[in-house]
Amino acid sequence: MKTDIILCGVGGQGILSIATIIGEAAMNENLYIKQAEVHGMSQRGGDVQSNLRISSGPIASDLIPKGGADVIISMEPMEALRYLPYLNKEGWVITSSVPYVNIPNYPEIEDIKNALAKLPHVISIDIEQLAKDNLVPRSANVILLGAAQKALGIEYSKLEEAIRRVFARKGDAIVDANVKALAIGRQAQ
Amino acid sequence: MKKLLLGDEAIALGAIHAGLSGVYAYPGTPSTEITEFIQSNDLAKERGIHSRWCTNEKTAMEAALGMSFMGKRALVCMKHVGLNVCADPFVNSGMTGVNGGVVVLVADDPSMHSSQDEQDSRFYGKFALIPTFEPSSQQEAYDMMEVAFDYSEQQCLPVLMRVTTRMAHSRAVVVAKDEARPENEMNYNAAAANWVLLPANARRRNDKVTAQQAELEEDAATSSFNKFIRPIRPMNPMSPMGKHPLGVIASGIAYNYVKEAGVELPILKISQYPLPKRLVRELLDECEKVMVVEEGQPFIEEQVRGVFESQNILGRLTGELPRTGELTPDCVGEALGIPAHRAEIPSLVAARPPQLCQGCGHRDVYTALNEVLKEYENPRVFGDIGCYTLGFLPPYKAIHSCVDMGASITMAKGASDAGQWPAVAIIGDSTFTHSGMTGLLDAVNENADITVIISDNLTTAMTGGQDSAGTNKFEAICRGLGVADEHLHVVVPLPKNMPEITDIIRKEINYHGVSVIIPRRECIQTFKRHAKEKKTAANS
């Protein structure tokens, strides 16, 4: 198997936590992993992305070639569109539907919705509302991960185990909230 | 043991396992995580490996050299522009040589994700006659650390290890050793005359190190990190001369992009310098043309063009690859004949530049400064390196320069010397102790007509909140340098204090001499982190 994933959003939205969970699950399956992150200046409220590649064979490049990504997981709908040149023809876009408006020229949300609707495989969900309604307000990013589970080609139970390991140090309450968030996301697929 | 590690973390673990005794560094993207990893590593703590942040890269390089002098292994880490700051001890460490192994790890930032320029540190290695290593993967970075320390001791020279952003900040699974080598014992057997660079000693060392270059180049030719990979099923028919139409020289991480392209071509992978010209000659003997694929500036390409027929050398200088900017699998693939994937970002997507955080004290500083400067005809504000450089962008548009660490104060002074008024410098706390203090002394000695704002957020914020060397010492430092008490002010940058802050700024601009204003409030990011840590501690 080989899955190339672009994780994106706005600095501070928690895309690296999603990457950590997927990476943990993949490493536990003895898969090869490469994950290019963004640190430094661009984390300050700018657009951020991470290239995550998992494969049963060795991976050469840390970066995904254009037209090569199987999945875009985006914490923000306009940011999902920014990486479309990297998506392959049958690729999936799993995105939060909630705009993060911190620039004066943010486009009309209807235009963004229309652009997303033109793509063959899209899951667009209001993860923030879902997180609030289900009393897991800090785990919106893991809801998104749950919604991406099938597109990622990773078994649900493997992701859940990875969450348990990644959050173990933070205590049972946080583990439980994230496991619940993953299940909520799964329903949205 | 298998671990998922950033390139930076692989380097740090490799150094610990190689018997490191001290890491010396100033934070700088993309090198910061190396020192942070060592600071939090259990074995490093148990061994008492030195890992506290240094005031700047020059103090770091010199302390590492001192540790080496005593026989122990030291690592120095910095971003590429940090190598400019420590260029003096770095270049001269080639002249002194080393006793305990020294690895100088420099992380370059092609495409300038978080930097002012794209300089390629490999030129420094060549210039200083110092062997240079350039890993192509996280595993190689880990493995290379031990080899580099051994080689440094074997050759009695420091080793420069060069990585780029994409290697530093990309994770991969690394197989690490289960045990670390012991640290070196204190061992002062250095030839003292080597370490006293009086001209007579330095000339002797210069002859020695220059003569050593041929051996270093031959070592690179036989290094296991440099490989000549011949294609099993060549993708192109041989030329009438019986040669491959195209071969590739790929260095460091660029090698991965060539592999990604999946081309069956003769490839010379380079990860250790001086450039082994013998291997390059072999490749050229088998190929009509050679494409040089390297991250950064055309370092190998220029050397190869100087030695071989240049019309057959392709790369950044001939336009097959972009002249500047970070390489990608796309541009490397296209240069090697893989059809490009054409797709555009939808036109409605707007740029989203980084910005100062909501609640950041720098915001209040700029709000106050802009309000006061409206009252003057031609104010000039000299900025510096840090989060507050973002004050250039809307809505503040508050600074007119940003060049290098510490330049705000000295540039304001130079502008004032030229007749500029008001001349305001704005600099962060960590940048001030890094390289601003000496400039302030120049200003005080001439009582320059400048206003210096040290925007103190109690941390090195841009790189993620590392300790700042001058915390709690700024008033004492400024007084010690000769700033008059009545022109030294501390304020708390909050909206409610705006009248007080603007009054002080106005008064000090109108004072024709050196004044220093220190707005002090903790970085909002470290504040949140500290609050969280307190909460976690209270709950457990």
Coordinates of C-alpha atoms in Angstrom, one line a residue, chain B residues 217-457:
Chain B
E217 CA 39.2 14.4 -1.1
E218 CA 40.4 10.8 -1.4
D219 CA 38.5 9.9 1.8
A220 CA 35.4 11.4 0.2
A221 CA 36.0 9.3 -2.9
T222 CA 36.0 6.1 -0.8
S223 CA 33.3 7.2 1.7
S224 CA 30.4 4.9 2.1
F225 CA 28.1 8.0 2.0
N226 CA 29.2 8.7 -1.6
K227 CA 28.0 6.1 -4.1
F228 CA 28.2 5.6 -7.8
I229 CA 24.9 3.8 -8.8
R230 CA 24.8 2.3 -12.3
P231 CA 21.4 1.6 -13.8
I232 CA 20.4 -2.0 -14.1
R233 CA 18.2 -1.3 -17.2
P234 CA 19.3 2.0 -18.6
M235 CA 16.3 4.0 -19.8
N236 CA 18.2 5.6 -22.8
P237 CA 20.0 3.8 -25.6
M238 CA 23.8 4.3 -25.5
S239 CA 25.3 7.0 -27.7
P240 CA 27.5 6.3 -30.8
M241 CA 30.4 6.9 -28.4
G242 CA 29.2 4.0 -26.2
K243 CA 28.2 6.4 -23.4
H244 CA 25.0 7.1 -21.5
P245 CA 23.4 10.2 -22.9
L246 CA 22.7 11.5 -19.4
G247 CA 24.1 10.9 -15.9
V248 CA 23.2 12.6 -12.6
I249 CA 25.2 14.0 -9.7
A250 CA 22.8 14.4 -6.8
S251 CA 23.8 15.6 -3.3
G252 CA 22.1 15.4 0.1
I253 CA 18.3 15.5 0.0
A254 CA 18.3 16.2 -3.8
Y255 CA 19.2 12.5 -4.2
N256 CA 15.7 11.6 -2.9
Y257 CA 14.0 13.7 -5.6
V258 CA 16.1 11.9 -8.3
K259 CA 15.1 8.5 -6.8
E260 CA 11.4 9.7 -6.7
A261 CA 11.6 10.3 -10.4
G262 CA 12.3 6.6 -10.9
V263 CA 14.8 7.3 -13.7
E264 CA 17.3 4.5 -14.7
L265 CA 20.4 6.6 -15.1
P266 CA 23.9 6.5 -13.8
I267 CA 23.8 8.4 -10.5
L268 CA 26.7 9.7 -8.4
K269 CA 25.3 10.4 -4.9
I270 CA 27.4 12.9 -3.0
S271 CA 27.1 13.3 0.8
Q272 CA 30.7 13.9 1.8
Y273 CA 33.1 16.7 0.6
P274 CA 35.6 17.9 -0.6
L275 CA 34.0 17.0 -3.9
P276 CA 35.7 13.7 -5.0
K277 CA 36.7 14.7 -8.5
R278 CA 37.9 11.2 -9.2
L279 CA 34.3 9.9 -9.0
V280 CA 33.0 12.8 -11.0
R281 CA 35.6 11.9 -13.7
E282 CA 34.4 8.3 -13.7
L283 CA 30.8 9.5 -14.2
L284 CA 31.7 11.9 -17.0
D285 CA 33.7 9.2 -18.7
E286 CA 30.5 7.1 -18.9
C287 CA 28.1 9.9 -19.8
E288 CA 27.7 12.4 -22.6
K289 CA 26.1 15.0 -20.3
V290 CA 25.7 15.2 -16.6
M291 CA 22.9 17.0 -14.7
V292 CA 23.9 18.3 -11.3
V293 CA 20.9 18.2 -8.8
E294 CA 21.8 19.9 -5.5
E295 CA 19.8 21.7 -2.9
G296 CA 20.9 25.3 -2.5
Q297 CA 23.4 27.2 -4.6
P298 CA 25.3 25.6 -7.6
F299 CA 28.2 24.5 -5.4
I300 CA 29.1 21.2 -7.1
E301 CA 28.0 22.5 -10.5
E302 CA 30.4 25.4 -10.4
Q303 CA 33.3 23.2 -9.4
V304 CA 32.5 20.5 -12.0
R305 CA 32.2 23.2 -14.7
G306 CA 35.7 24.5 -13.7
V307 CA 37.3 21.1 -14.2
F308 CA 35.4 19.4 -17.0
E309 CA 33.9 20.6 -20.4
S310 CA 31.2 22.9 -19.2
Q311 CA 28.8 22.5 -22.2
N312 CA 28.1 19.0 -21.0
I313 CA 27.2 20.0 -17.4
L314 CA 23.6 20.8 -16.8
G315 CA 21.8 22.1 -13.8
R316 CA 20.8 25.4 -12.1
L317 CA 23.3 27.4 -14.1
T318 CA 21.9 26.3 -17.4
G319 CA 18.2 26.6 -16.6
E320 CA 17.3 22.9 -16.5
L321 CA 16.7 23.4 -12.8
P322 CA 15.5 26.7 -11.3
R323 CA 18.4 29.0 -10.5
T324 CA 17.1 29.7 -6.9
G325 CA 14.7 28.2 -4.5
E326 CA 14.2 24.8 -2.9
L327 CA 14.1 21.8 -5.2
T328 CA 10.9 19.7 -5.4
P329 CA 10.2 16.3 -6.8
D330 CA 8.3 18.2 -9.6
C331 CA 11.2 20.4 -10.9
V332 CA 13.7 17.6 -10.6
G333 CA 11.4 15.1 -12.4
E334 CA 10.8 17.6 -15.2
A335 CA 14.5 18.2 -15.6
L336 CA 15.0 14.5 -15.9
G337 CA 12.4 14.2 -18.6
I338 CA 9.3 13.2 -16.5
P339 CA 6.2 15.1 -17.9
A340 CA 5.1 17.8 -15.5
H341 CA 1.7 17.7 -13.8
R342 CA 0.0 20.9 -14.7
A343 CA -2.5 22.2 -12.2
E344 CA -3.2 25.7 -10.8
I345 CA -4.4 26.8 -7.4
P346 CA -8.0 28.0 -7.8
S347 CA -7.9 31.8 -8.3
L348 CA -10.3 32.5 -5.4
V349 CA -7.7 31.2 -2.9
A350 CA -6.2 34.2 -1.1
A351 CA -2.7 34.5 0.4
R352 CA -2.6 34.0 4.1
P353 CA 0.6 35.5 5.4
P354 CA 1.8 34.9 9.0
Q355 CA 0.9 37.5 11.5
L356 CA 1.5 38.5 15.2
C357 CA -0.7 36.4 17.5
Q358 CA -3.8 37.9 19.0
G359 CA -2.9 39.2 22.4
C360 CA 0.8 39.6 21.6
G361 CA 2.6 42.4 23.4
H362 CA 4.4 43.4 20.2
R363 CA 1.0 44.5 18.8
D364 CA 0.6 47.0 21.6
V365 CA 4.1 48.3 21.1
Y366 CA 3.5 48.9 17.4
T367 CA 0.1 50.5 18.1
A368 CA 1.7 53.0 20.5
L369 CA 4.7 53.6 18.3
N370 CA 2.6 54.3 15.2
E371 CA 0.3 56.6 17.1
V372 CA 3.3 58.7 18.2
L373 CA 5.2 58.7 14.9
K374 CA 2.2 60.1 13.1
E375 CA 3.1 63.4 14.7
Y376 CA 6.5 63.5 13.0
E377 CA 7.4 64.3 9.4
N378 CA 9.8 61.6 8.3
P379 CA 10.2 59.0 11.1
R380 CA 12.3 55.9 10.3
V381 CA 12.0 52.7 12.3
F382 CA 14.8 50.1 12.1
G383 CA 13.5 46.6 12.8
D384 CA 15.3 43.4 13.7
I385 CA 15.0 39.6 13.5
G386 CA 12.1 38.0 15.4
C387 CA 8.3 37.8 15.5
Y388 CA 8.1 41.6 15.5
T389 CA 9.5 41.7 12.0
L390 CA 5.9 40.9 11.1
G391 CA 5.3 44.5 12.1
F392 CA 6.3 45.3 8.5
L393 CA 3.0 43.8 7.3
P394 CA -0.5 45.4 7.5
P395 CA -2.1 46.6 9.7
Y396 CA 1.0 48.1 11.3
K397 CA 3.4 48.7 8.4
A398 CA 5.7 50.0 11.1
I399 CA 9.3 49.1 10.2
H400 CA 11.6 50.3 7.4
S401 CA 14.5 47.8 7.7
C402 CA 15.4 44.2 8.8
V403 CA 18.8 43.0 7.9
D404 CA 20.5 40.8 10.5
M405 CA 20.5 40.1 14.2
G406 CA 21.2 43.3 16.1
A407 CA 21.2 45.7 13.1
S408 CA 18.3 47.8 14.3
I409 CA 20.4 49.7 16.9
T410 CA 23.5 50.2 14.7
M411 CA 21.5 51.1 11.6
A412 CA 19.4 53.6 13.6
K413 CA 22.7 55.1 14.8
G414 CA 24.1 55.3 11.3
A415 CA 21.0 56.9 10.1
S416 CA 21.1 59.4 12.9
D417 CA 24.7 60.1 12.1
A418 CA 23.5 60.9 8.6
G419 CA 21.0 63.4 9.9
Q420 CA 17.8 61.3 10.3
W421 CA 15.4 62.2 13.1
P422 CA 13.4 60.5 14.6
A423 CA 15.5 57.3 14.3
V424 CA 13.9 54.5 16.3
A425 CA 15.2 50.9 16.7
I426 CA 13.0 48.1 17.7
I427 CA 14.6 44.8 18.8
G428 CA 13.5 41.8 20.8
D429 CA 15.0 40.7 24.1
S430 CA 16.9 37.7 22.8
T431 CA 18.1 39.5 19.7
F432 CA 19.4 42.3 21.9
T433 CA 21.6 40.1 23.9
H434 CA 22.6 38.1 20.8
S435 CA 24.0 41.1 18.9
G436 CA 22.4 44.3 19.9
M437 CA 24.3 45.1 23.1
T438 CA 27.6 46.0 21.4
G439 CA 25.8 48.4 19.0
L440 CA 24.1 50.1 22.0
L441 CA 27.6 50.7 23.5
D442 CA 28.6 52.5 20.2
A443 CA 25.5 54.6 20.4
V444 CA 26.0 55.5 24.1
N445 CA 29.7 56.4 23.4
E446 CA 28.6 59.0 20.9
N447 CA 25.3 59.9 22.6
A448 CA 23.6 59.2 19.3
D449 CA 20.1 60.7 18.9
I450 CA 18.2 57.4 18.8
T451 CA 15.3 55.8 20.7
V452 CA 15.8 52.1 21.3
I453 CA 12.7 49.9 22.1
I454 CA 13.7 46.5 23.5
S455 CA 10.4 44.6 23.2
D456 CA 10.9 42.0 25.9
N457 CA 8.5 39.0 25.8

